[in-house]
mmCIF file of C-alpha atoms in Angstrom:
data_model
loop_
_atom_site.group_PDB
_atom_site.id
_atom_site.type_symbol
_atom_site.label_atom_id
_atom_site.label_comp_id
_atom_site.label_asym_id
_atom_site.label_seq_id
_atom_site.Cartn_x
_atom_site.Cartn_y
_atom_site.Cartn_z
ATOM 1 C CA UNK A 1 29.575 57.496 123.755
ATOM 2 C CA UNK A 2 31.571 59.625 125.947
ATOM 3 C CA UNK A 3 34.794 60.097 124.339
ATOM 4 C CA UNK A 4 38.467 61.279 125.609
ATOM 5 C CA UNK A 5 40.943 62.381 123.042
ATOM 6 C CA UNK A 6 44.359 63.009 125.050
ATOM 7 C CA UNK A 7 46.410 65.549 122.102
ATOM 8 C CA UNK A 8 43.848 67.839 122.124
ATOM 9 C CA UNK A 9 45.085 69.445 124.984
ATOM 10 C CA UNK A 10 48.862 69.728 125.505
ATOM 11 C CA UNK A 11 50.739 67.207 127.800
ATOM 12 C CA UNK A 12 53.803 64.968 128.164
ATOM 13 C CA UNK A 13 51.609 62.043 126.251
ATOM 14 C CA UNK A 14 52.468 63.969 122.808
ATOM 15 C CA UNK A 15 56.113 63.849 123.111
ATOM 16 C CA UNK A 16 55.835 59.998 123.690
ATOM 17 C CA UNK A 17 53.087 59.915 120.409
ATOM 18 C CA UNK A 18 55.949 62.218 118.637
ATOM 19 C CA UNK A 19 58.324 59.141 119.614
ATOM 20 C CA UNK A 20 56.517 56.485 118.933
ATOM 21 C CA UNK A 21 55.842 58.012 114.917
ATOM 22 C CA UNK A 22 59.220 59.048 114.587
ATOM 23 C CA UNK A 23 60.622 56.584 111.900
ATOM 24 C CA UNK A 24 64.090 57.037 113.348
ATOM 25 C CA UNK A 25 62.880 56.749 116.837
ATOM 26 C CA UNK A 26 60.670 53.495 116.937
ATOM 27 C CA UNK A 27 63.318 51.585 115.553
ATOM 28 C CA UNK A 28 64.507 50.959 118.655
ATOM 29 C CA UNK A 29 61.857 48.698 119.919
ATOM 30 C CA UNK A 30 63.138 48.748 123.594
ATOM 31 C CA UNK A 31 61.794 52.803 123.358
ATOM 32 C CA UNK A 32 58.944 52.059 121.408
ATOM 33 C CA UNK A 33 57.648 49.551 124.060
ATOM 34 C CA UNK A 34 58.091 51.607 127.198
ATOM 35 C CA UNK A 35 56.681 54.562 125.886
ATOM 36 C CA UNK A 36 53.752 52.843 124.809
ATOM 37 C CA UNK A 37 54.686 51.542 128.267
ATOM 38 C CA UNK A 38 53.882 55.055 129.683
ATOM 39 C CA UNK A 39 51.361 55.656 128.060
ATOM 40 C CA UNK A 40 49.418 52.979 129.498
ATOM 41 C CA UNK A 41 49.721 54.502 132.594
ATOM 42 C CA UNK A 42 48.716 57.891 131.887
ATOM 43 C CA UNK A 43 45.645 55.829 130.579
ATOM 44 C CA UNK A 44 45.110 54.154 133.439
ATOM 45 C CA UNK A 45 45.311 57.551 135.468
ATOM 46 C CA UNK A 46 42.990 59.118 134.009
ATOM 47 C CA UNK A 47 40.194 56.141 133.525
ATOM 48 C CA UNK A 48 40.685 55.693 137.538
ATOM 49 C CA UNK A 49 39.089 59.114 137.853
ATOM 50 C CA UNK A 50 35.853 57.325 136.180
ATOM 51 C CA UNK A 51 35.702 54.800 138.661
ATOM 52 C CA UNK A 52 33.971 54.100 142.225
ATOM 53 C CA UNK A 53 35.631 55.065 145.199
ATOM 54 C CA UNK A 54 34.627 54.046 148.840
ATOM 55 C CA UNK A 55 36.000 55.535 152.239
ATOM 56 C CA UNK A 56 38.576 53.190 154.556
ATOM 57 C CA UNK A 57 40.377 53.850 157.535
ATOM 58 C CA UNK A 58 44.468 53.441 157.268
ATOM 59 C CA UNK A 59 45.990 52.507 160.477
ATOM 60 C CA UNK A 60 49.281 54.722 160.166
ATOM 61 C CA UNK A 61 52.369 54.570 163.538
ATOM 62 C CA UNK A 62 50.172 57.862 164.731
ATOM 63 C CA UNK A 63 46.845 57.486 163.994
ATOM 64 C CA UNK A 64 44.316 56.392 161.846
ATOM 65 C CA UNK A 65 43.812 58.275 158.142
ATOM 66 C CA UNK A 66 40.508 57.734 156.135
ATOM 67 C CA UNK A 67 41.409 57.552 152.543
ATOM 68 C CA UNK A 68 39.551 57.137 149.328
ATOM 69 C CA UNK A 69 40.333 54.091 147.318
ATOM 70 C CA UNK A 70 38.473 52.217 144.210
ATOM 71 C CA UNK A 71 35.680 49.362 145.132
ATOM 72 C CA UNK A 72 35.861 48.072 141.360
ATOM 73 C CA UNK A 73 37.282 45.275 140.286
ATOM 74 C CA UNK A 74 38.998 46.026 137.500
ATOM 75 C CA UNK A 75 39.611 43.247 134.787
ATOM 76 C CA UNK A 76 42.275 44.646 131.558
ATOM 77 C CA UNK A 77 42.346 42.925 128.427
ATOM 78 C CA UNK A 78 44.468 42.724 125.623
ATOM 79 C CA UNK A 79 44.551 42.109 122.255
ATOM 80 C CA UNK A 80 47.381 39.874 120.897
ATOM 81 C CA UNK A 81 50.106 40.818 120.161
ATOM 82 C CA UNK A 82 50.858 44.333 119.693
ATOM 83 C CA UNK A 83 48.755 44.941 123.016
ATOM 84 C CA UNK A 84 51.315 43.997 125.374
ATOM 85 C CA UNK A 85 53.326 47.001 126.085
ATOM 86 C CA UNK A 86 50.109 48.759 126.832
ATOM 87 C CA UNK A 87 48.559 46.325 128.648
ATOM 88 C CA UNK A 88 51.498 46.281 130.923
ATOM 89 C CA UNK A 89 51.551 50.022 131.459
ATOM 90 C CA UNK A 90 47.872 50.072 132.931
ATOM 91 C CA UNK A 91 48.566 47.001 135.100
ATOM 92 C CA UNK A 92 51.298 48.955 136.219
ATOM 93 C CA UNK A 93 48.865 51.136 137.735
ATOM 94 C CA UNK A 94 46.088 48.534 138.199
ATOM 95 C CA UNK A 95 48.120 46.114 140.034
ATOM 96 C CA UNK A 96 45.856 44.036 141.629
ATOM 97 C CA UNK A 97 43.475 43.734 137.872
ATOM 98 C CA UNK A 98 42.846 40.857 136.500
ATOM 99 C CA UNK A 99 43.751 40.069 133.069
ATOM 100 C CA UNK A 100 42.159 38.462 129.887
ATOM 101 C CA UNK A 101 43.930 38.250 126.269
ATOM 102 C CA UNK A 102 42.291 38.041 123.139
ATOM 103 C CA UNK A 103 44.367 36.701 120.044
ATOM 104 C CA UNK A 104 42.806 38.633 116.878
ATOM 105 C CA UNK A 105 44.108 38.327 113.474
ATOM 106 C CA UNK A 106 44.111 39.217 109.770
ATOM 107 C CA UNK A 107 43.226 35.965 107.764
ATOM 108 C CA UNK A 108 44.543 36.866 103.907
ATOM 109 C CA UNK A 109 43.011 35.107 101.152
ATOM 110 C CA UNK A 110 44.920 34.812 97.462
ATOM 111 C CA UNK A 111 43.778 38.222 96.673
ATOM 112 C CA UNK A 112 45.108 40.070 99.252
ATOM 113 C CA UNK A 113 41.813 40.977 101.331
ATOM 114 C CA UNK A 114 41.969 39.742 104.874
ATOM 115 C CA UNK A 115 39.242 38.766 107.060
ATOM 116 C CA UNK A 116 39.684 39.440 111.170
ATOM 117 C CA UNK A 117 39.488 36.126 113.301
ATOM 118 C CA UNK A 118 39.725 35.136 116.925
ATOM 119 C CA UNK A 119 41.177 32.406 117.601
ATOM 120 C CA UNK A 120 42.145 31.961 121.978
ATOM 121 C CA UNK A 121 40.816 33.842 124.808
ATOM 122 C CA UNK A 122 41.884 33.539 128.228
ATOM 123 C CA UNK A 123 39.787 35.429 130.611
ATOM 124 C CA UNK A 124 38.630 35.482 134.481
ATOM 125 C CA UNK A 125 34.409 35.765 134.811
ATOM 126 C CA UNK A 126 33.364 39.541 133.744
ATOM 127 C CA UNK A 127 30.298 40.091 135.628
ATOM 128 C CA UNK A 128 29.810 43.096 136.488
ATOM 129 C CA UNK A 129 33.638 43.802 136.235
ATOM 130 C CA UNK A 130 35.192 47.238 134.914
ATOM 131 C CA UNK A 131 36.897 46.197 131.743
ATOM 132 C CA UNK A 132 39.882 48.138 130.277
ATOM 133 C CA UNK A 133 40.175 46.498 126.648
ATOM 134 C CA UNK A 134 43.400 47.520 125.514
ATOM 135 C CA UNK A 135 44.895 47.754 121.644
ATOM 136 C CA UNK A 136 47.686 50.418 120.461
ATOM 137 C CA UNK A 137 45.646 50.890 117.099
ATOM 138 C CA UNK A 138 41.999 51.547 116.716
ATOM 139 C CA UNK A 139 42.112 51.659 112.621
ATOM 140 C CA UNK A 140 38.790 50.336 111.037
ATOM 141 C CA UNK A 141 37.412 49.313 113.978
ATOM 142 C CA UNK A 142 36.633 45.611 113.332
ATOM 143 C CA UNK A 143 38.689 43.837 115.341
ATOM 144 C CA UNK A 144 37.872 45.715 118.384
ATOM 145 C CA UNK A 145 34.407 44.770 118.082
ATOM 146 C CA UNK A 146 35.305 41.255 117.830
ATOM 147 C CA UNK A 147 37.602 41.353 121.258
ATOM 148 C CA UNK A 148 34.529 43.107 122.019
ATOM 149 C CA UNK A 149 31.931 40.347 121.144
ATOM 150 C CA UNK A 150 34.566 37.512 122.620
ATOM 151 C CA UNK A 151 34.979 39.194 125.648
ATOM 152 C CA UNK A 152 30.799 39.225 126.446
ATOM 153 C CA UNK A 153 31.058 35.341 126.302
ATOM 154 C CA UNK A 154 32.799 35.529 129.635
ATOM 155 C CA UNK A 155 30.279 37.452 130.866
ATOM 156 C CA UNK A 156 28.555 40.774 131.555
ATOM 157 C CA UNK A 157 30.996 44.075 132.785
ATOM 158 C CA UNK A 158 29.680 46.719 134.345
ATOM 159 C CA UNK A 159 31.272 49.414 132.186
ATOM 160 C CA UNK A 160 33.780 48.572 129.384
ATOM 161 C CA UNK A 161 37.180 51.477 129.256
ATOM 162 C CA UNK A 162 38.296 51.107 125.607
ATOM 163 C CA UNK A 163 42.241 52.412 125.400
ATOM 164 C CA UNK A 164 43.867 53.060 122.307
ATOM 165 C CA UNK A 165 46.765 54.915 121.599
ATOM 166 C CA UNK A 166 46.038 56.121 118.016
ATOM 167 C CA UNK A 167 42.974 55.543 116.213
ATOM 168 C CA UNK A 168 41.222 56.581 112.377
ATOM 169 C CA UNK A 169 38.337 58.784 112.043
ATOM 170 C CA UNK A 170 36.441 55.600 110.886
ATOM 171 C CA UNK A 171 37.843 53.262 113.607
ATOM 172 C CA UNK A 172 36.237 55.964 116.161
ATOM 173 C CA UNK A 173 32.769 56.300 114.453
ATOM 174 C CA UNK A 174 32.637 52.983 113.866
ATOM 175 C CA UNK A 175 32.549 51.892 117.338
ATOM 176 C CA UNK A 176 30.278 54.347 118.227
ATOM 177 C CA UNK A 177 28.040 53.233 115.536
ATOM 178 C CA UNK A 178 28.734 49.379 116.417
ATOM 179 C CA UNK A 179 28.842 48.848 120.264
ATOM 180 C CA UNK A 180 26.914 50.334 123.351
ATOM 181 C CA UNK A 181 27.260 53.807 123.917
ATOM 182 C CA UNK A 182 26.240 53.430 127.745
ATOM 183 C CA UNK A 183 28.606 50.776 128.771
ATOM 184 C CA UNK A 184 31.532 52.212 127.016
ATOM 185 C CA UNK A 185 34.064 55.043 127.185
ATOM 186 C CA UNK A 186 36.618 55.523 124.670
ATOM 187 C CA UNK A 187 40.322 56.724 125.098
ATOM 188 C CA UNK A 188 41.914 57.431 122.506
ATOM 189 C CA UNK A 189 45.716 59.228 122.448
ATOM 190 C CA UNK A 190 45.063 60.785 119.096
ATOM 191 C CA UNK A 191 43.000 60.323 116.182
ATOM 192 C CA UNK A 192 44.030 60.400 112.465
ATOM 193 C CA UNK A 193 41.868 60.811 109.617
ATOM 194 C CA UNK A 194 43.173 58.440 107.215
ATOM 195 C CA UNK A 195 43.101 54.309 106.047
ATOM 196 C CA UNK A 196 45.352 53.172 103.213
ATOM 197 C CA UNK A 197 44.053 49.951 101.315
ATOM 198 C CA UNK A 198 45.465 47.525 103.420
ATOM 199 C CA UNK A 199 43.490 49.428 106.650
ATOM 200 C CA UNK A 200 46.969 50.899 108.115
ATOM 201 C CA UNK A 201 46.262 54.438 109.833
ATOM 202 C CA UNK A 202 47.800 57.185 107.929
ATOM 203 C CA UNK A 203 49.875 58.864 109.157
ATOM 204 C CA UNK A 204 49.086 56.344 111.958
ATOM 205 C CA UNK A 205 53.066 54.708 112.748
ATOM 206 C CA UNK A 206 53.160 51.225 110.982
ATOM 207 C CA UNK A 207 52.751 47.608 112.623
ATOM 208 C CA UNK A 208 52.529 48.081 116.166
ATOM 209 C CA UNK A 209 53.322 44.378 117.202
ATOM 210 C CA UNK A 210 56.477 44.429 114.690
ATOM 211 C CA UNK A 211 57.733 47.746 115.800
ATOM 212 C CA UNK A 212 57.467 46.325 119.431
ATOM 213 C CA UNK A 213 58.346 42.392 119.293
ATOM 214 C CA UNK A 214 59.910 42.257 115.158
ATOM 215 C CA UNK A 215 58.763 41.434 111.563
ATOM 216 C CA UNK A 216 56.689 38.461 111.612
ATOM 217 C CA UNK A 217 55.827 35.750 108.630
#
């Protein structure tokens, strides 16, 4: 599975990772969610280089230019909630995409264990569509295959653009392990090597979704 790790190399993404860790940073969620914001578009930059381009003529007051633009059509989905601020940085790029959203969540039991359900999806047909599938966190890697699994019931993409912003050791290998290596490229802003217990990233950054929209119940 072709894989693109973005702190390997240096770049203005890892002062907005540095940001979004920064305990007395990202409690200002307005920050936290645009440069998550931001780096959803750097994302969506660089996955537009993977894409299909065909030649058209541009009509300009002096003549006529022949640019290069993308032929796919480009469908970016999201899982619920924590997704959002990404999501809306590659559609920020991807203007004219269409969008599907997945709601995924942890299901605790008396014990403390949690299963991961999925409980809505909204989505346009996917057949032979460029997906961007969109979540901050890529920790164990579970849930991702289940957006992954939901999303196939609307149909088959052409190529599938996983975009996280920070991801586990395990969350990485275990989509590589778990889902198609030929109809999937991974993104991925940096990768830690650590899960706690509860399957938080260490040193990972906490709850995405609460850093970005508050604590929930």
């Amino acid at each position: 599975m072709k894989t693109h790790i973005f702190n390997k190399q240096n770049s203005l993404f890892n002062q907005f990772i540095a940001e979004i860790r920064d305990k007395e940073i990202q409690v200002d969620p307005l920050r936290f969610r645009r440069n998550i914001e931001r780096m959803g578009e750097i994302l969506a930059y660089e996955i537009s280089k993977e894409l299909e381009y065909q030649s058209i003529d541009i009509q300009t007051p002096l003549g006529v230019s022949h640019e290069y633009v993308s032929k796919e059509n480009v469908v970016i989905a999201t899982i619920l909630r924590a997704g959002l601020p990404l999501h809306q940085g590659v559609l920020n790029y991807f203007d004219s995409a269409e969008n599907c959203f997945v709601s995924a969540y942890r299901k605790y039991n008396e014990k403390g264990d949690f299963d991961i359900h999925i409980e809505y999806i909204s989505s346009p047909s996917l057949d032979d569509k460029v997906v961007i599938l969109t979540d901050p966190m890529l920790a164990s890697g579970a849930s991702m295959e289940l957006a992954y699994k939901a999303i196939l019931t609307k149909g088959t993409p052409k190529h599938i653009h996983i975009a996280s912003i920070i991801a586990s050791e395990e969350g990485v290998e275990y989509v590589k392990n778990n889902m198609p290596s030929d109809k999937i490229t991974l993104w991925i802003g940096a990768v830690d090597k650590e899960l706690n217990d509860k399957k938080y990233i260490i040193p990972g950054l906490g709850d995405a979704g609460d850093l970005a929209f508050g604590t929930k119940l």
